Coordinates of C-alpha atoms and ligand atoms in Angstrom, one line a residue:
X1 CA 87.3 97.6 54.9
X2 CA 88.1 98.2 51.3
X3 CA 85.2 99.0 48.6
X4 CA 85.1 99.4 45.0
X5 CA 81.9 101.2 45.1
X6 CA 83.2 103.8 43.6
X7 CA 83.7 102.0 40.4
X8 CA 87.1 100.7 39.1
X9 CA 90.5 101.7 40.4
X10 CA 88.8 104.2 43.0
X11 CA 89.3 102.9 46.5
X12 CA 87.0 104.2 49.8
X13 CA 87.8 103.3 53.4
X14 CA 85.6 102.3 55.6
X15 CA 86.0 102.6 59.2
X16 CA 84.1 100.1 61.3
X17 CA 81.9 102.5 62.3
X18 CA 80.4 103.1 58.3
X19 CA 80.4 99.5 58.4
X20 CA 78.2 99.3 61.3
X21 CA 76.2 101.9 60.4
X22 CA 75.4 101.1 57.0
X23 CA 74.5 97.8 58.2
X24 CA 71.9 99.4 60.5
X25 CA 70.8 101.3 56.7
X26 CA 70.3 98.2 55.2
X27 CA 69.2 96.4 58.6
X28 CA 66.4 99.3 58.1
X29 CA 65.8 99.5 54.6
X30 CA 64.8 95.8 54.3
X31 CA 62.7 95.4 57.6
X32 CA 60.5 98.3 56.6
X33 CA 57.5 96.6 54.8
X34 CA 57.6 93.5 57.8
X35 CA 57.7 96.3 60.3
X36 CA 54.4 97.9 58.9
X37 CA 52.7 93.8 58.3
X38 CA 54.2 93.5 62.4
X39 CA 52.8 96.6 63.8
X40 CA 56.4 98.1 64.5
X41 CA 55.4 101.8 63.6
X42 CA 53.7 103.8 66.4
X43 CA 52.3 107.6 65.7
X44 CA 53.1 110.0 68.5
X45 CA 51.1 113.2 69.1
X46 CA 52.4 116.6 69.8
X47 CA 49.3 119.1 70.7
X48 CA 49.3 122.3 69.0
X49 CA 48.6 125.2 70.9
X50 CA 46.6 129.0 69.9
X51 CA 47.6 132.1 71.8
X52 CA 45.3 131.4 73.9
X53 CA 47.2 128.2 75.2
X54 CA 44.0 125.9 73.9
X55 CA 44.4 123.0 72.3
X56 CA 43.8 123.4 68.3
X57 CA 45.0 120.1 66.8
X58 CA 48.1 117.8 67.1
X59 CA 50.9 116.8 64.7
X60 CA 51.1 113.1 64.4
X61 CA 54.8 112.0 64.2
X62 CA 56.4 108.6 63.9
X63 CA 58.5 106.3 65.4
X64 CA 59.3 103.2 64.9
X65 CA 59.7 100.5 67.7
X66 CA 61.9 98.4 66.2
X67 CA 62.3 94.9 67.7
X68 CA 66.6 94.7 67.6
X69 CA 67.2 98.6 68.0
X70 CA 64.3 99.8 69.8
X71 CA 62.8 103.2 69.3
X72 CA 63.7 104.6 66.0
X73 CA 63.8 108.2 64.9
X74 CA 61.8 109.3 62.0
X75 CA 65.1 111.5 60.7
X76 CA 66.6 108.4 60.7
X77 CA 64.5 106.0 58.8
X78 CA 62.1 108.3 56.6
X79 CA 65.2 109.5 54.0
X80 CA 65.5 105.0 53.9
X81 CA 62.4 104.8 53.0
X82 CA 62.0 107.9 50.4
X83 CA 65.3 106.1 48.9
X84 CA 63.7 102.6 49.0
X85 CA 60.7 103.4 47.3
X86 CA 59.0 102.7 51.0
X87 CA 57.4 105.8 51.9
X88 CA 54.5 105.7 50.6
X89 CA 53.4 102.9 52.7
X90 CA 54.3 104.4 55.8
X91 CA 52.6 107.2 54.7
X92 CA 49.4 105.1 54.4
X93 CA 49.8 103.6 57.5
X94 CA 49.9 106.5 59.2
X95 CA 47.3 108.0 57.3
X96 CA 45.1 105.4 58.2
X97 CA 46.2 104.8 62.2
X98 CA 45.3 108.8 62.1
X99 CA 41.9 108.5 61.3
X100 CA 41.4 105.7 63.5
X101 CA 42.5 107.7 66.6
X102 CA 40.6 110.6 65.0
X103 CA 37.3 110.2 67.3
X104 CA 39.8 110.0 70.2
X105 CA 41.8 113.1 69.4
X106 CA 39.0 115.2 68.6
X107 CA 38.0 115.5 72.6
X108 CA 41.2 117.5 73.1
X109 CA 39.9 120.3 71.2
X110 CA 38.1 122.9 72.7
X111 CA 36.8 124.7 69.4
X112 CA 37.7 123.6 65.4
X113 CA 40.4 120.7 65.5
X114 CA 42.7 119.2 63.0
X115 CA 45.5 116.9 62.9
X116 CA 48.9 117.0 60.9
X117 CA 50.4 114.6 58.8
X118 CA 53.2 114.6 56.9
X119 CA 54.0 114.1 53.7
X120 CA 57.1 113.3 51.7
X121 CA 58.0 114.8 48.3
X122 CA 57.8 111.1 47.3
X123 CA 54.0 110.6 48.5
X124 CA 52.9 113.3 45.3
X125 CA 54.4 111.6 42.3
X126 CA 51.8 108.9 43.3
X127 CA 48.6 109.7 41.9
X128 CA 47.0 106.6 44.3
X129 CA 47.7 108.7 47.0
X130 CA 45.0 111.0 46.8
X131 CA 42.1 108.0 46.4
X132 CA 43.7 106.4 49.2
X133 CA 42.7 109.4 51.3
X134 CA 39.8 110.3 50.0
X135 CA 38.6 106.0 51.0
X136 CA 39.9 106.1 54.0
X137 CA 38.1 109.2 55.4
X138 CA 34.9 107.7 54.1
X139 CA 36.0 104.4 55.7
X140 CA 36.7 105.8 59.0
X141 CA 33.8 108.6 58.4
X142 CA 36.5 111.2 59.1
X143 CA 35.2 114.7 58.5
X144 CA 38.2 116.2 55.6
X145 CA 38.3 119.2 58.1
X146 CA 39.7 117.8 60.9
X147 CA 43.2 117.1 58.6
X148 CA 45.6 118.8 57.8
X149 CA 48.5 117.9 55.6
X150 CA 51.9 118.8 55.9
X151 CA 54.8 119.5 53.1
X152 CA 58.4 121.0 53.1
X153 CA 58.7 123.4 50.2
X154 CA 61.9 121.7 49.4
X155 CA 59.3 118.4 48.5
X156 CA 56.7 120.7 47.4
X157 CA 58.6 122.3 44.4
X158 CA 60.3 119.3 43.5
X159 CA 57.7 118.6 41.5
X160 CA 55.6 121.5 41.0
X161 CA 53.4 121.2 38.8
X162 CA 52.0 117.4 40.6
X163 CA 52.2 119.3 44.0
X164 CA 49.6 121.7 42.9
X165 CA 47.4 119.7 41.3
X166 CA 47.5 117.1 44.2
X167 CA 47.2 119.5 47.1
X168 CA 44.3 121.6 45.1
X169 CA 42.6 118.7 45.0
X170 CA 43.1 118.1 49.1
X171 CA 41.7 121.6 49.2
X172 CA 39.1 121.1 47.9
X173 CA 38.1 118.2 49.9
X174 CA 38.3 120.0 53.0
X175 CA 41.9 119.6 54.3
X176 CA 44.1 122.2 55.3
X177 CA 47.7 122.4 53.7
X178 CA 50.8 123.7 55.8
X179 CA 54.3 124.4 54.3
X180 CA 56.7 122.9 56.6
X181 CA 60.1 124.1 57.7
X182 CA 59.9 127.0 56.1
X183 CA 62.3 129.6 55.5
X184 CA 65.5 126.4 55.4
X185 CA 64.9 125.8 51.7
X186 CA 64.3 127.4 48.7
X187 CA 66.0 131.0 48.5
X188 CA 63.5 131.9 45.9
X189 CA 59.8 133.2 47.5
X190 CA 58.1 134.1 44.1
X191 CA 56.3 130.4 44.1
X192 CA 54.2 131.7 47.3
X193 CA 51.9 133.1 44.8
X194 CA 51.3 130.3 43.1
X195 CA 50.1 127.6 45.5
X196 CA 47.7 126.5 47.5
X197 CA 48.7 126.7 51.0
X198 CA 46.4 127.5 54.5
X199 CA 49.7 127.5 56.7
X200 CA 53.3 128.6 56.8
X201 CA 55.0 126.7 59.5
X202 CA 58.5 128.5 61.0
X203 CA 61.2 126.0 61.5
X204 CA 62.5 125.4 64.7
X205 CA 65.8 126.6 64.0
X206 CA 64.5 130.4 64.0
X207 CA 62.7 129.6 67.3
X208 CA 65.3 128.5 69.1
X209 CA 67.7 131.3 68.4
X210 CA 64.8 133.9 69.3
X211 CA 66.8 134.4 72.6
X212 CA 70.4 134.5 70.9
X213 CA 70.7 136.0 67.7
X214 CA 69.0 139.6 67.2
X215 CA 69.0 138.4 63.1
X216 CA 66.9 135.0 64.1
X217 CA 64.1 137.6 65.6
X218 CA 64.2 139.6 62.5
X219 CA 63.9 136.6 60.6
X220 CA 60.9 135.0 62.7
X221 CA 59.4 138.5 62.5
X222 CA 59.7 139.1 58.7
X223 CA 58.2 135.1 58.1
X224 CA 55.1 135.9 60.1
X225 CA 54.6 139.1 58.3
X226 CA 54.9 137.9 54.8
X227 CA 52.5 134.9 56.0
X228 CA 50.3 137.6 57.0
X229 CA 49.9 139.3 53.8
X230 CA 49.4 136.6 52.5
X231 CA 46.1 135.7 53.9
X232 CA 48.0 132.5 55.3
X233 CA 48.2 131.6 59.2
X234 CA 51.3 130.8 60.7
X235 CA 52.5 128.0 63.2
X236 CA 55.6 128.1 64.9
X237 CA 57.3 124.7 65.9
X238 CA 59.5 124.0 68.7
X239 CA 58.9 126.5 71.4
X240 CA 60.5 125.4 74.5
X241 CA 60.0 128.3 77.0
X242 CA 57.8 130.9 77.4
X243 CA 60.4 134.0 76.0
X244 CA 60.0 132.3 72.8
X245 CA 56.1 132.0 72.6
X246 CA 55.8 136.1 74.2
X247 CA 58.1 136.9 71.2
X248 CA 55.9 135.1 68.6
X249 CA 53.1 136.0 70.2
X250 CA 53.7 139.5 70.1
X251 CA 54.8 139.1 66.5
X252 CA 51.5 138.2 65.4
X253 CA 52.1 134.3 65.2
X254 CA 48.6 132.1 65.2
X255 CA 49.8 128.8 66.8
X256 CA 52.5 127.1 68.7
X257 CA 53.8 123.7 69.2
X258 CA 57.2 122.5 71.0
X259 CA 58.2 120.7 74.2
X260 CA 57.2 124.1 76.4
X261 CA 53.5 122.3 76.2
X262 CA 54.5 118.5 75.3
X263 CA 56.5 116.2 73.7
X264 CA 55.3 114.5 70.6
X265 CA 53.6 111.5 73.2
X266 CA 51.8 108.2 72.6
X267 CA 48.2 108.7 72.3
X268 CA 47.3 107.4 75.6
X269 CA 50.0 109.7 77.2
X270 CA 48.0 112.9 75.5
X271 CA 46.8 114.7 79.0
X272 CA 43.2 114.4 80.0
X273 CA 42.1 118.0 80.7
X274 CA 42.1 120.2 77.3
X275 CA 42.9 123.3 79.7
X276 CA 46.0 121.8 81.0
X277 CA 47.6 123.8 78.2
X278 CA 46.2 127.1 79.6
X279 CA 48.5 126.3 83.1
X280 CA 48.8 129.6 84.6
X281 CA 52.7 129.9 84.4
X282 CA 52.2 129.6 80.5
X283 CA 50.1 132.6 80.1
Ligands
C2E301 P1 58.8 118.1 61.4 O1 57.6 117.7 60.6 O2 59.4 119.4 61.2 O3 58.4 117.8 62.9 C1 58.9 118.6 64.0 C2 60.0 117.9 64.8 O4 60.5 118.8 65.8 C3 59.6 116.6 65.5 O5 60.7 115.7 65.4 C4 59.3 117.1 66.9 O6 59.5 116.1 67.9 C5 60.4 118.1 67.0 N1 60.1 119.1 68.1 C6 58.9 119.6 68.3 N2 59.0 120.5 69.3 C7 60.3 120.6 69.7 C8 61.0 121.3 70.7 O7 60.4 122.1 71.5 N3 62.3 121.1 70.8 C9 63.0 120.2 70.0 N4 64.3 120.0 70.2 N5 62.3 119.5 69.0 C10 61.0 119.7 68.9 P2 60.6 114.2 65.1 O8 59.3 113.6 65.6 O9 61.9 113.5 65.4 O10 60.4 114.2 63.5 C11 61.4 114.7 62.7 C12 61.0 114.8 61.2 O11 60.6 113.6 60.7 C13 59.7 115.7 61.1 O12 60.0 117.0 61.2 C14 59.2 115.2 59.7 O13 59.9 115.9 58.7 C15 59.6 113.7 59.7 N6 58.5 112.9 60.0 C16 57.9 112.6 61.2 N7 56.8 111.8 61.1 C17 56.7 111.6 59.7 C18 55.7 110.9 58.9 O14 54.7 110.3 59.4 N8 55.9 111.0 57.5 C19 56.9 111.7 57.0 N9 57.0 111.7 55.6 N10 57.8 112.4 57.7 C20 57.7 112.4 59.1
MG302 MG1 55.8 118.6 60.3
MG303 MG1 58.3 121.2 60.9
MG304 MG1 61.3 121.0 61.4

């Protein structure tokens, strides 16, 4: 279990278990592009919810059924595939399995609907990205409106000047932009006034410490005002009961999505009735 990866006279240890699991890594890394060609990758839907408790769009998440390790995690295999120079083909691929399911999706709404993707900091150096979009929406006659994409600020800034011009573009078209995690990364807020964003969406880790940590609620509540002046809306992720969604509620948050309402599920799994969401224990 001895390496010289660290160059010349510098020796690691491995334990079996790095072996093992950079074996997986590789395992990963090099079944990617077969695992799109096989239909490995499945999207997974997890409905977002207004204060209302209706349903207002969905975030489209993905795994990846993998035929020797079964369900994989995206936290697992996306940072592969940014490494690999893969992502942007999963990115397609989900791109395009989205708008297929669009006309599906869409019933789940009760008023305006959109559905989430995500992007990777990798998917904006490509300046393909933005026709491939723009083709398949007119090849799937997907209204731009319906979509929303989704971007960490980390990925966002590390490459300004691209982000901008890419997501001004996705503006323009009709498609709403949402900052993702936000509040985790960058210490700096003075870019907020500088790009073109529709949503800021509040990281999980400030939700679930609503309940514990009298800081986390001043946190949460300082986000969603900021968001507010600026004109922006804000979605909070991964709300799991219903102290957490009162709290953001109360605190002027716009939309909610976490397990309390559903698990990010297989699109046949999505529920039938779009008031299921307004179940009277929720409100
Ligand atoms: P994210 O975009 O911040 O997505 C939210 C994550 O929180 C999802 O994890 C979701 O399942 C989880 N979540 C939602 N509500 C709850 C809750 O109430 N409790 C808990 N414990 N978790 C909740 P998931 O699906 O494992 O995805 C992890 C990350 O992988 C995503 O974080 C996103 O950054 C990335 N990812 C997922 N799909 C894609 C994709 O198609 N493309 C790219 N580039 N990244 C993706
Ligand atoms: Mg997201
Ligand atoms: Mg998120
Ligand atoms: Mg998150």
């Amino acid at each position: 279990y001895r390496s010289k990866a660290r160059g010349r006279g510098s020796y690691t240890l491995f334990t079996p278990d790095m072996v093992e699991s950079h074996k997986r890594k590789l395992h990963l890394a090099n079944g990617i592009e077969q695992g799109i060609a096989n239909d490995e990758f499945v999207v997974y839907y997890q409905v977002k919810v207004n204060n209302d408790g209706n349903v207002i769009g969905v975030e489209a998440l993905i795994r990846w059924q993998h035929p020797e390790f079964g369900l994989v995690m995206p936290n697992e295999f996306i940072p592969i595939a940014e490494q690999g120079g893969k992502i942007t083909a999963i990115t397609r691929w989900v791109i395009n399995r989205v708008c297929i399911d669009m006309p599906e999706l869409r019933r789940w709404a009760v008023g305006a609907f959109r559905a989430s993707i995500n992007l990777s900091g990798h998917d904006l150096r490509s300046n393909q990205l933005f026709d491939y979009i723009y083709n398949t929406f007119t090849l799937y006659d997907v209204n731009p409106e319906n979509i929303e994409f989704e971007v960490t600020e980390s990925a966002y800034l590390e490459n300004f000047t691209l982000s901008n011009k890419f997501f001004r573009r996705i503006g323009n078209m009709g498609c709403a932009i949402a900052l993702d995690d936000f509040g985790t990364g960058y210490s700096s807020l003075s870019y907020l006034t500088q790009i073109n964003i529709d949503t800021l969406k509040v990281d999980r880790q400030f939700v679930s410490e609503i309940q514990s940590s009298e800081r986390s609620r001043l946190v949460t509540g300082a986000i969603i005002d900021l968001a507010k002046r600026l004109s922006l809306s804000v979605c909070a992720e991964g709300i799991e009961n219903l102290e957490q969604w009162q709290y953001l509620k109360e605190h002027g948050c716009d939309n909610v999505q976490g397990f309390m309402f559903s698990k990010p599920v297989p699109i046949d799994a999505l529920v039938t009735s779009p008031s299921h969401y307004k179940a009277e224990e929720f409100i």
